[in-house]
Coordinates of C-alpha atoms in Angstrom, one line a residue:
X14 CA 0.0 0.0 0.0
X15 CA 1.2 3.5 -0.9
X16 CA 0.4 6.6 2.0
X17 CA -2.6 8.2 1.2
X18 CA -2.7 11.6 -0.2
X19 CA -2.2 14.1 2.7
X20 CA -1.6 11.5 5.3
X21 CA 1.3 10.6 7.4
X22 CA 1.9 7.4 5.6
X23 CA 4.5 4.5 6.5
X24 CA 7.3 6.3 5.2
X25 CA 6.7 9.6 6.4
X26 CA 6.2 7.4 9.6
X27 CA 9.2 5.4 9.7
X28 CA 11.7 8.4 8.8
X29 CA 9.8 11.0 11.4
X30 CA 10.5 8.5 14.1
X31 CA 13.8 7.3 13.3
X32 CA 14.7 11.2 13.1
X33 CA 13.0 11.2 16.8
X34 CA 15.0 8.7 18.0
X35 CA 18.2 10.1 16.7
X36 CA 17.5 13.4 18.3
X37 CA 17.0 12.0 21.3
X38 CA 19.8 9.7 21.5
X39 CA 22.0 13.1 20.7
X40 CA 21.1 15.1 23.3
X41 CA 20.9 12.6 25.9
X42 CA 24.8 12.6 24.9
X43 CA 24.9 16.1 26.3
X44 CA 22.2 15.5 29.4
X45 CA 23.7 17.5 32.3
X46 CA 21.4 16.0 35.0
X47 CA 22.4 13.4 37.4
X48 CA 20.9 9.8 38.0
X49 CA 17.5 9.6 39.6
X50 CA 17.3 6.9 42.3
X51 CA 15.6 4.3 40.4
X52 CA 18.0 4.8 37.7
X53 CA 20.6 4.4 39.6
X54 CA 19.5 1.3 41.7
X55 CA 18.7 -0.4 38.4
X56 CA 22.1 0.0 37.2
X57 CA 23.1 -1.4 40.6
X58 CA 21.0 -4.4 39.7
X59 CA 23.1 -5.1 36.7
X60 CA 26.7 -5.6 38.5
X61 CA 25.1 -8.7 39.5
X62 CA 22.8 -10.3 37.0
X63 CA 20.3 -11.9 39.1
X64 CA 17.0 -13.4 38.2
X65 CA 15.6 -11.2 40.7
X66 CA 15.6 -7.7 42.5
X67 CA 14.0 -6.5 46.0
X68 CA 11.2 -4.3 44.5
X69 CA 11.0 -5.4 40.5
X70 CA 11.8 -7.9 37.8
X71 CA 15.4 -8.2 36.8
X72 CA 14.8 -7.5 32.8
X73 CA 15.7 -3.4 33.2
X74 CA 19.3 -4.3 35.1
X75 CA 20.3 -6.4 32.6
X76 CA 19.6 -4.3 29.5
X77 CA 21.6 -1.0 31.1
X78 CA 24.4 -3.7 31.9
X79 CA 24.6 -4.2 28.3
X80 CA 24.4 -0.6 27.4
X81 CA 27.3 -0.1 29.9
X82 CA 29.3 -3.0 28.6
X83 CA 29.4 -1.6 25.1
X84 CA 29.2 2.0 25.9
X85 CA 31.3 2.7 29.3
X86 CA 30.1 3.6 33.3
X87 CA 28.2 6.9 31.9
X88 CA 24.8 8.3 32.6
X89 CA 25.0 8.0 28.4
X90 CA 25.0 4.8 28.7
X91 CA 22.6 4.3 31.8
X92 CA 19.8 6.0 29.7
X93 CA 20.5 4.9 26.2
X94 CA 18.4 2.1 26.0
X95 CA 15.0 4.2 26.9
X96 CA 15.4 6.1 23.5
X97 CA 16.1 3.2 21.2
X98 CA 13.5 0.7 22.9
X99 CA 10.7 3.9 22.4
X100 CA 11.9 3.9 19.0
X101 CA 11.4 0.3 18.2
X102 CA 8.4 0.1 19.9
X103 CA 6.8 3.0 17.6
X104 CA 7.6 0.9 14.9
X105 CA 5.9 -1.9 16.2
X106 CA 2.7 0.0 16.8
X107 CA 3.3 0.7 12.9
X108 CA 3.6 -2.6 11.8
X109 CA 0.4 -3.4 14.1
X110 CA -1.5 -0.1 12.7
X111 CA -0.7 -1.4 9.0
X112 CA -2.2 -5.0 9.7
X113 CA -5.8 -3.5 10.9
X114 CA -6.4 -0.1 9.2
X115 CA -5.0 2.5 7.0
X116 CA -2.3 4.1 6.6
X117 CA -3.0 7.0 7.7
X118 CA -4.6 5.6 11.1
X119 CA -1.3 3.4 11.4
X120 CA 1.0 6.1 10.6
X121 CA -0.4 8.6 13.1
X122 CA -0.9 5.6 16.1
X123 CA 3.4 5.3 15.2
X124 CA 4.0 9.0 15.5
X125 CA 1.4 9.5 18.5
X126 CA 2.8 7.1 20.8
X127 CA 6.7 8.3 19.8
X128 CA 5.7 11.9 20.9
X129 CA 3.2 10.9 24.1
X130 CA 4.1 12.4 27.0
X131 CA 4.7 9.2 29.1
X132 CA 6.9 8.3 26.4
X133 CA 8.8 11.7 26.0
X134 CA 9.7 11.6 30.0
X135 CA 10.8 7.5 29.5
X136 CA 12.8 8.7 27.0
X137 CA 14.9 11.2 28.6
X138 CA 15.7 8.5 31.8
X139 CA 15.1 4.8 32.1
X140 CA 12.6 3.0 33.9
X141 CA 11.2 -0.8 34.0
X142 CA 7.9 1.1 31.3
X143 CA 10.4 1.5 28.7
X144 CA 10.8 -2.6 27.9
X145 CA 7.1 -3.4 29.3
X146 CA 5.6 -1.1 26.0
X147 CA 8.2 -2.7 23.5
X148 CA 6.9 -6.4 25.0
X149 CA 3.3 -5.3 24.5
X150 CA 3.7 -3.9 21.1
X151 CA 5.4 -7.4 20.4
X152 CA 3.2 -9.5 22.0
X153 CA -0.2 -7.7 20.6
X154 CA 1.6 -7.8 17.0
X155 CA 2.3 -11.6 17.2
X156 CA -1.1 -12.2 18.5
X157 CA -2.8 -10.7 15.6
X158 CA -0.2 -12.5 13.2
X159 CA -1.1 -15.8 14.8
X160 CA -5.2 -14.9 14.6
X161 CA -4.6 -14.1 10.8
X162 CA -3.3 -18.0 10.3
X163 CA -5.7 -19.3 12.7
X164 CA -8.2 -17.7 10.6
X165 CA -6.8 -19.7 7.4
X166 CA -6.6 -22.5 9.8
X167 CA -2.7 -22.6 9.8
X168 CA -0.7 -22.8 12.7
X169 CA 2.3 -20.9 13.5
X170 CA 4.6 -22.9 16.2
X171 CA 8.0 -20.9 15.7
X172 CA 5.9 -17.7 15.9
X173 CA 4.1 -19.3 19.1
X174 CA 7.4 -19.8 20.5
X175 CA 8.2 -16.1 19.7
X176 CA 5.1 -15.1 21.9
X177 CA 6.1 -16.8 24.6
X178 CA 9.5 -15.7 25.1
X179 CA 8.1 -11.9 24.4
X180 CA 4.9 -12.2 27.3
X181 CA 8.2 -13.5 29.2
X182 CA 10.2 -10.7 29.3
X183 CA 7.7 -8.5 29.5
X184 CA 7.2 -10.1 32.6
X185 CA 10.4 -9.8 33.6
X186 CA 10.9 -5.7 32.7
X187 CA 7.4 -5.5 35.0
X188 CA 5.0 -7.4 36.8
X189 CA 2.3 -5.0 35.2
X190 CA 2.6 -7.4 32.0
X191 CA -0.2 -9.6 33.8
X192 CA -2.6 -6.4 33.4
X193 CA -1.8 -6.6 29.3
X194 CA -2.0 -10.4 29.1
X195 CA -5.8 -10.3 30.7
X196 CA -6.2 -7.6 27.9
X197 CA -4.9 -9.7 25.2
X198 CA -7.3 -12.4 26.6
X199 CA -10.5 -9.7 26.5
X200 CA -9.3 -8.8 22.7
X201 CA -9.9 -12.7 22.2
X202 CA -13.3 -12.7 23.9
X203 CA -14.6 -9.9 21.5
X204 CA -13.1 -10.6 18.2
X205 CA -12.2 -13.5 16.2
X206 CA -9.3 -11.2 14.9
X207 CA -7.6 -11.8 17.6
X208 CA -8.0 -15.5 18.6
X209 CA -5.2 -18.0 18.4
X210 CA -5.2 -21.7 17.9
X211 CA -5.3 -23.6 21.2
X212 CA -1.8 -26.0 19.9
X213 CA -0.4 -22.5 19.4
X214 CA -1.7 -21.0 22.7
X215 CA -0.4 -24.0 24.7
X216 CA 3.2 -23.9 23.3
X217 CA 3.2 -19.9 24.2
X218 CA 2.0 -21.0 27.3
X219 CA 4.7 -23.7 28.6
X220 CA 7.6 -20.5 26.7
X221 CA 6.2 -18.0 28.9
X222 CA 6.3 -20.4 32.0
X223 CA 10.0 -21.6 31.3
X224 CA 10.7 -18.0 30.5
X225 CA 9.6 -16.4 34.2
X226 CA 10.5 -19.6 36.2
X227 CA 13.8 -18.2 37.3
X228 CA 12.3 -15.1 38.4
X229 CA 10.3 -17.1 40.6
X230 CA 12.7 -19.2 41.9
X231 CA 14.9 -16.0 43.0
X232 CA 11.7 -14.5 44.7
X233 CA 10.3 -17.5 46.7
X234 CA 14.0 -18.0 47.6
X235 CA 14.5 -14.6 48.8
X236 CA 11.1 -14.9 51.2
X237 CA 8.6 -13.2 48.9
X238 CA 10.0 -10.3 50.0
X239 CA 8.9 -9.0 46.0
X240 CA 5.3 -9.7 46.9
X241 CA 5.6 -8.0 50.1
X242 CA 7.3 -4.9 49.0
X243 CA 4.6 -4.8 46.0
X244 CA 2.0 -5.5 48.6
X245 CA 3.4 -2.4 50.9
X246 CA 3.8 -0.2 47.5
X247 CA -0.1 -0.4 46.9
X248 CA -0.8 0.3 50.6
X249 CA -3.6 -2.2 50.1
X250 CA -4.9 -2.5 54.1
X251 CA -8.8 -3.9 52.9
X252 CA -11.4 -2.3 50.5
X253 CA -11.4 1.0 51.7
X254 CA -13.3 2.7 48.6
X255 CA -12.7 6.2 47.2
X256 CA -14.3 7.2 44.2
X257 CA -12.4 10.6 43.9
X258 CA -8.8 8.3 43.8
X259 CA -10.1 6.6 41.0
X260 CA -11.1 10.1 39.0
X261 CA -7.8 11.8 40.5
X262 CA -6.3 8.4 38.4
X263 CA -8.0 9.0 35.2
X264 CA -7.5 12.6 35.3
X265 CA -3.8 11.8 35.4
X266 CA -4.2 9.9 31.8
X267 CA -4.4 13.0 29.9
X268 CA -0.9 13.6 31.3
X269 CA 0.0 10.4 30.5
X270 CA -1.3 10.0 26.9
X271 CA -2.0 13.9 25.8
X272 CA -5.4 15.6 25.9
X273 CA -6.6 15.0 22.1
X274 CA -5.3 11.1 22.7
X275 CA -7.1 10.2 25.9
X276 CA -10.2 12.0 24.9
X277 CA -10.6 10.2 22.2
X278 CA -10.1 7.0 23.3
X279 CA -12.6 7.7 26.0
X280 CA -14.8 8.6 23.1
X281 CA -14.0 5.4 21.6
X282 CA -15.0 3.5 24.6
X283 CA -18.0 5.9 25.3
X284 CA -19.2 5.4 21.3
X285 CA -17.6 2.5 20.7
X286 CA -19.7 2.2 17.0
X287 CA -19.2 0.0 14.6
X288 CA -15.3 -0.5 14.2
X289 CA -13.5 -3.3 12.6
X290 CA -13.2 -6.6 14.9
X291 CA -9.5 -5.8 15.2
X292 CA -10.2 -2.1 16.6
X293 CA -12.8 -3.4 18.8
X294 CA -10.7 -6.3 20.3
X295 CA -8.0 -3.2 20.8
X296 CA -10.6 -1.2 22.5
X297 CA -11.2 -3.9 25.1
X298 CA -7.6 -4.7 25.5
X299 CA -7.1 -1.2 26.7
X300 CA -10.1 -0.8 28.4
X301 CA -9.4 -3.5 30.9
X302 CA -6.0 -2.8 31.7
X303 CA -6.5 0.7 32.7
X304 CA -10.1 -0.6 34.4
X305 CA -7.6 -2.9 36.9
X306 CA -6.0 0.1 37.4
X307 CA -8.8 1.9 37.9
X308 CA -9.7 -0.1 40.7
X309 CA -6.7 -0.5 42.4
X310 CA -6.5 3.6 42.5
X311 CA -10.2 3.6 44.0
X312 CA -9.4 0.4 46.7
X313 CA -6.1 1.5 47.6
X314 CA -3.4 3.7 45.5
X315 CA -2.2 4.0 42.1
X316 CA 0.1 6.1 40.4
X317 CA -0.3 7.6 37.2
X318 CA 1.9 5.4 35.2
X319 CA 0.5 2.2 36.5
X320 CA -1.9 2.1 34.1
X321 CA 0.4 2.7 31.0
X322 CA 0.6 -0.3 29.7
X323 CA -3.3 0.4 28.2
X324 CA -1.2 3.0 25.6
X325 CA -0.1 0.8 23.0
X326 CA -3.6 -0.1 21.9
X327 CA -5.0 3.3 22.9
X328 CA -3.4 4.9 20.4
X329 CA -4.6 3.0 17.4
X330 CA -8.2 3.1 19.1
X331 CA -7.8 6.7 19.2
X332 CA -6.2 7.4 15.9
X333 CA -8.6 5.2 14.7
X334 CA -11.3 7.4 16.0
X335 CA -9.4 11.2 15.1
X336 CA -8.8 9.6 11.2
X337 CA -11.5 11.7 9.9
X338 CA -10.3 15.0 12.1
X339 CA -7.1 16.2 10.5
X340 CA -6.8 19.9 12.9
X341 CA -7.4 17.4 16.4
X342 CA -4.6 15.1 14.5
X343 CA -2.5 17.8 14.0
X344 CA -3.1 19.3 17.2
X345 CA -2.2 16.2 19.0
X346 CA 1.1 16.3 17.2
X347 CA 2.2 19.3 17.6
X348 CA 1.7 19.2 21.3
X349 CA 3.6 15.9 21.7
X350 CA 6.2 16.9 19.6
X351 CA 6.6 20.6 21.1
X352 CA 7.3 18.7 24.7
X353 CA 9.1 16.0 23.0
X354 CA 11.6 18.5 21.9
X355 CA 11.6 20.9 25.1
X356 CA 12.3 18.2 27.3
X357 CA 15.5 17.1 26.5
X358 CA 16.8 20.9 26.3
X359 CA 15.5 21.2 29.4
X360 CA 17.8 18.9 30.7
X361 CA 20.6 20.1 28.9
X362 CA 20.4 24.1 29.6
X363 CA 17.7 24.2 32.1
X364 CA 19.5 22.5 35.1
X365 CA 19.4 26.0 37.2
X366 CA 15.7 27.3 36.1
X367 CA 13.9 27.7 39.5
X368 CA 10.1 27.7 39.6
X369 CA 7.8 30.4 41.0
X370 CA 8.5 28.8 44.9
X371 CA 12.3 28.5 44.5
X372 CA 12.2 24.9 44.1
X373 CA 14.6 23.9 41.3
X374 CA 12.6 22.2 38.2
X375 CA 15.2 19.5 37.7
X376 CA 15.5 19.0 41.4
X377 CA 15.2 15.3 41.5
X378 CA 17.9 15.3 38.9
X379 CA 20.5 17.6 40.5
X380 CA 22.9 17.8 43.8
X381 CA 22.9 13.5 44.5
X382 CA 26.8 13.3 43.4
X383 CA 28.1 16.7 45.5
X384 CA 26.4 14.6 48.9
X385 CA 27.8 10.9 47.6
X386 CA 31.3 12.9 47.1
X387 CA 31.7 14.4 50.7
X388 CA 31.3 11.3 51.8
X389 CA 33.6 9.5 49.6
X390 CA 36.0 12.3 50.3
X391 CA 35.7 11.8 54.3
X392 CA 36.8 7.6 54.0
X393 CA 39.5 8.2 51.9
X394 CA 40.8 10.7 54.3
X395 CA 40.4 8.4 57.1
X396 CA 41.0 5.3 55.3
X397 CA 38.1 4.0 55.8
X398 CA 37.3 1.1 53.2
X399 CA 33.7 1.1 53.9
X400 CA 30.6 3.5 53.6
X401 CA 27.6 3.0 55.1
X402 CA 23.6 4.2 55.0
X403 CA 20.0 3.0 56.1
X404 CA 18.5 5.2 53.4
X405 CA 17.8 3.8 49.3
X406 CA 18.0 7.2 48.2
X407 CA 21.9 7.5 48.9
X408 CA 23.1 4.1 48.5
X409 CA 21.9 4.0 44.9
X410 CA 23.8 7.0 44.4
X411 CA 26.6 6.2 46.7
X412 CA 26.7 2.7 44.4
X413 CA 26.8 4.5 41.3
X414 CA 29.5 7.3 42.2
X415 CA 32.1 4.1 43.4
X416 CA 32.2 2.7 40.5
X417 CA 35.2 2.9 39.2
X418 CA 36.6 2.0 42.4
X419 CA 36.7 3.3 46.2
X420 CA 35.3 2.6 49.3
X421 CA 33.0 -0.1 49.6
X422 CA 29.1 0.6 50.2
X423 CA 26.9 -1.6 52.2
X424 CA 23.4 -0.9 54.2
X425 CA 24.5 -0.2 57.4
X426 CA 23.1 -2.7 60.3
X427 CA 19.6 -3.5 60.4
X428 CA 17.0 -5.5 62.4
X429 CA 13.5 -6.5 60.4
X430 CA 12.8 -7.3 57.3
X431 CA 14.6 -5.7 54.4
X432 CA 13.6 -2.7 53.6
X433 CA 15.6 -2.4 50.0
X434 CA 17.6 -4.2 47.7
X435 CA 21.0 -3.1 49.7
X436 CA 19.2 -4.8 52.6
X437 CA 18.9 -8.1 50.9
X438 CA 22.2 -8.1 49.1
X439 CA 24.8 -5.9 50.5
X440 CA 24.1 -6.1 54.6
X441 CA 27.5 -4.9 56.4
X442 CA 29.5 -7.8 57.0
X443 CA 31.0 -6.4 59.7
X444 CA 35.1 -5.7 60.1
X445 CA 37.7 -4.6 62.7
X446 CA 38.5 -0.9 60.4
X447 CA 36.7 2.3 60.9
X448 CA 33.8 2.9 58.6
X449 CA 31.5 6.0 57.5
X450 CA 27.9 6.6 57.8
X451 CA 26.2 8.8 55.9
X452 CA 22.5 9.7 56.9
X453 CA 19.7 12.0 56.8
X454 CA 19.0 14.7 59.4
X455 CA 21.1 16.2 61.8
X456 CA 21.7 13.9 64.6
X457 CA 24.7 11.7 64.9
X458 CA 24.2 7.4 65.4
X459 CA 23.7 5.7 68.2
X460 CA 26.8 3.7 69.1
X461 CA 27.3 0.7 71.6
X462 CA 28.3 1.6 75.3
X463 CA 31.6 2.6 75.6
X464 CA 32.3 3.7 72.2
X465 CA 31.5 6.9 70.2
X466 CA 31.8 8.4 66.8
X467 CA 35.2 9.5 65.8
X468 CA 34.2 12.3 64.1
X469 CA 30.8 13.9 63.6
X470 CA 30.1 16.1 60.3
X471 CA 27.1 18.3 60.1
X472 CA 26.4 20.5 57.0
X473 CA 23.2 21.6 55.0
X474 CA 22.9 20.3 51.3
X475 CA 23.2 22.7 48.5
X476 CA 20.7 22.9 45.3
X477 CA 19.4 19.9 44.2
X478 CA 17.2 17.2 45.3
X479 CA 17.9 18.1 49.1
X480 CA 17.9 21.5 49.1
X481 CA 18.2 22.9 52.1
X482 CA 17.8 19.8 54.1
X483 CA 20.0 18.5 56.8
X484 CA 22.9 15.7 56.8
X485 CA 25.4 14.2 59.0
X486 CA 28.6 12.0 57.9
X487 CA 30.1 10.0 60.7
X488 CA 33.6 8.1 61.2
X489 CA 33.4 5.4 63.2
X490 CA 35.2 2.5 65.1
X491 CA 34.2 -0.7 63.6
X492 CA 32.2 -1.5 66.7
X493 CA 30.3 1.3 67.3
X494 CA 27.2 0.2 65.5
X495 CA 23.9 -0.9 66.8
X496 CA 21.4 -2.3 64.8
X497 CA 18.4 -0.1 63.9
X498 CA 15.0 -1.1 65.3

């Protein structure tokens, strides 16, 4: 098929998002933020290469392990894989638009998702979305490949395989993928187009089952303690409904998606009319992942990315419905695009804009490495060959500014259940040198009777993500500590 006359067709597609792509991989060379937590603790789950991690599926360690391995120890290299995965995964929703409508519906689903908002924020840092979308895409586009031959009454093993492996991994970037399997299930229920043979079904089945097994493995042998953090992370205490969480949630889509995008696809849902199968089976795919969501936010909490996983169909529902409105279509563009450009200059020359209150607008981003210094600083000084701290937030960093070698970071002593990865995997062994503590606040630690700190450092953190606020390094004899309550 050639583009249609005055739409964006699969060329104009293809080269607008490759151009995308390559603007974003280009500035993120020049980035001048710093590593968010997250980003940093998933590099931390890298060194290692387990099947598991204390809060998430491995999948997101190992992929920045391998941009690090080929690219070096840089924040580069950290946050290179958002832009290409986003990339790819615009091309999928291509290939997906091109098997159930036109090109201009397909061509505009590609170029929408590259320029959403959620998608213009995961490209500009990494998180466990960026591989979950690309796994959706994937899986949805197999699907529908494997309903075609069904259709013809074919099957498809090797492709079947294929599925498998990719519902795996998307398991194993986030646990979330369960919430776009039960939508690929309710795109089955309503349309033939997307049903598969049951010999094809079973053998993505037992792929899928070999594919997360390890995970499990690492998480029952680690107590659950996955489960339970995800348990904690919802807050879930009993049904304890509120209605305005739930609206609070899907006010937060139009964030998420863009205004023009999510209104449509609520028109879509709202209307539904008389779409093809396909579209239809799309529309209930999407509906019922964001629904779980839904609920969750109304039972107990949800945040607004949660849900996101419901945006790979969503946008070729709603640039389904927007085909026949080219000023909402080019609206919707021009508004992803605009922030898809601003953001990464933002991060390049807006690292000292302030907003109205004072607060930095890159805050999160800014001031981690000047507190993770002083303390590094302070050991080598004292030859100290260990630093310690109760707190996520500045191990991640602490982790990530060691790298190329220095003192040794461990979660200082603890008693209870883990609290974070560093609690499961890097507890203080314990040693005869003296060691450093870095913490929070303004009050020095606790030691053991008859010993004391060595040397107490108070100071106030400059701009950045702790503006303000209060810290306090400590040196002190190996002995000293007493596990915290």
């Amino acid at each position: 098929m050639r583009p249609e006359a005055g739409a964006p067709g699969r060329r104009l597609a293809i080269a607008a998002i490759l151009l995308l792509t390559a603007f974003r991989v280009i500035t993120l060379w020049f980035d001048r933020t710093e590593l968010y937590t997250d980003e940093a603790q998933y590099w931390f789950w890298g060194q290692d290469l387990a099947f598991g991690a204390f809060s998430k599926p491995p999948l997101i360690g190992w992929l920045i392990r391998a941009m690090t391995e080929l690219f070096g120890q840089t924040e580069f290299a950290v946050r290179l894989v958002a832009p290409l995965l986003h990339g790819i995964t615009a091309l999928l929703v291509l290939a997906l638009g091109l098997r159930i409508a036109s090109d201009r519906v397909a061509g505009f689903a590609a170029l929408s998702y590259a320029t959403l908002p959620a998608v213009a924020l995961g490209s500009a840092l990494v998180s466990t979305d960026t591989p979950l979308l690309a796994c959706i895409a994937a899986g949805l586009l197999m699907q529908h490949v494997l309903a075609a031959r069904a259709l013809r009454g074919q099957g498809a093993p090797l492709l079947a395989v294929t599925l498998g492996l990719v519902l795996g991994l998307g398991f194993l970037a986030k646990y979330a993928m369960v919430y776009a399997m039960a939508g690929m299930v309710a795109a089955a229920l309503v349309s033939r187009d997307w049903r598969i043979r049951r010999a094809d079904l079973g053998i993505a089945a037992l792929v899928f089952a070999a594919t997360i097994a390890p995970n499990l493995w690492w998480v029952a042998a680690h107590g659950f303690v996955t489960a339970k953090h995800l348990a904690a992370d919802a807050e879930w205490a009993g049904p304890k409904l509120d209605a305005l969480r739930g609206l609070k949630f899907m006010a937060e889509q139009f964030a998420v998606m863009g205004p023009v995008l999510f209104g449509a696809w609520l028109l879509a849902l709202v209307t539904p009319g008389r779409g093809s199968g396909a579209l239809r089976g799309l529309l209930a795919a999407s509906a019922l992942v964001l629904g779980i969501v839904v609920v969750q936010a109304v039972t107990s909490r949800a945040l607004a990315n949660w849900g996101v996983g419901f945006v790979i169909a969503g946008c070729l529902v709603a640039a389904a419905r927007l085909e026949r409105a080219p000023l909402l279509r080019a609206l919707s563009l021009a508004l992803g695009l605009a922030l898809s450009l601003a953001l990464p200059i933002l991060k390049i020359e807006g690292t000292t804009l302030r907003l109205p209150n004072g607060q930095l607008m890159l805050d999160r981003y800014l001031g981690r490495a000047e507190v993770s210094q002083r303390a590094i600083a302070l050991a080598q000084q004292n030859g100290a060959g260990v630093i310690l701290s109760a707190d996520r937030e500045l191990l991640a960093d602490l982790s990530w500014q060691v790298r190329a070698g220095g003192p040794e970071v461990f979660a200082a002593p603890f008693d209870g259940a883990p609290r974070h990865h560093w609690d499961l995997t890097r507890p203080y062994p314990g040693g005869t040198a003296p060691v450093v503590l870095l913490a929070k606040g303004d009050q020095p630690p606790t030691c053991r009777p008859g010993t004391a700190p060595l040397l107490v450092d108070h100071w106030t953190a400059g701009p950045g993500f702790a503006e303000g606020r209060a810290f306090t390094l400590s040196l002190l004899p190996a002995d000293c500590l007493v596990p915290a309550p």
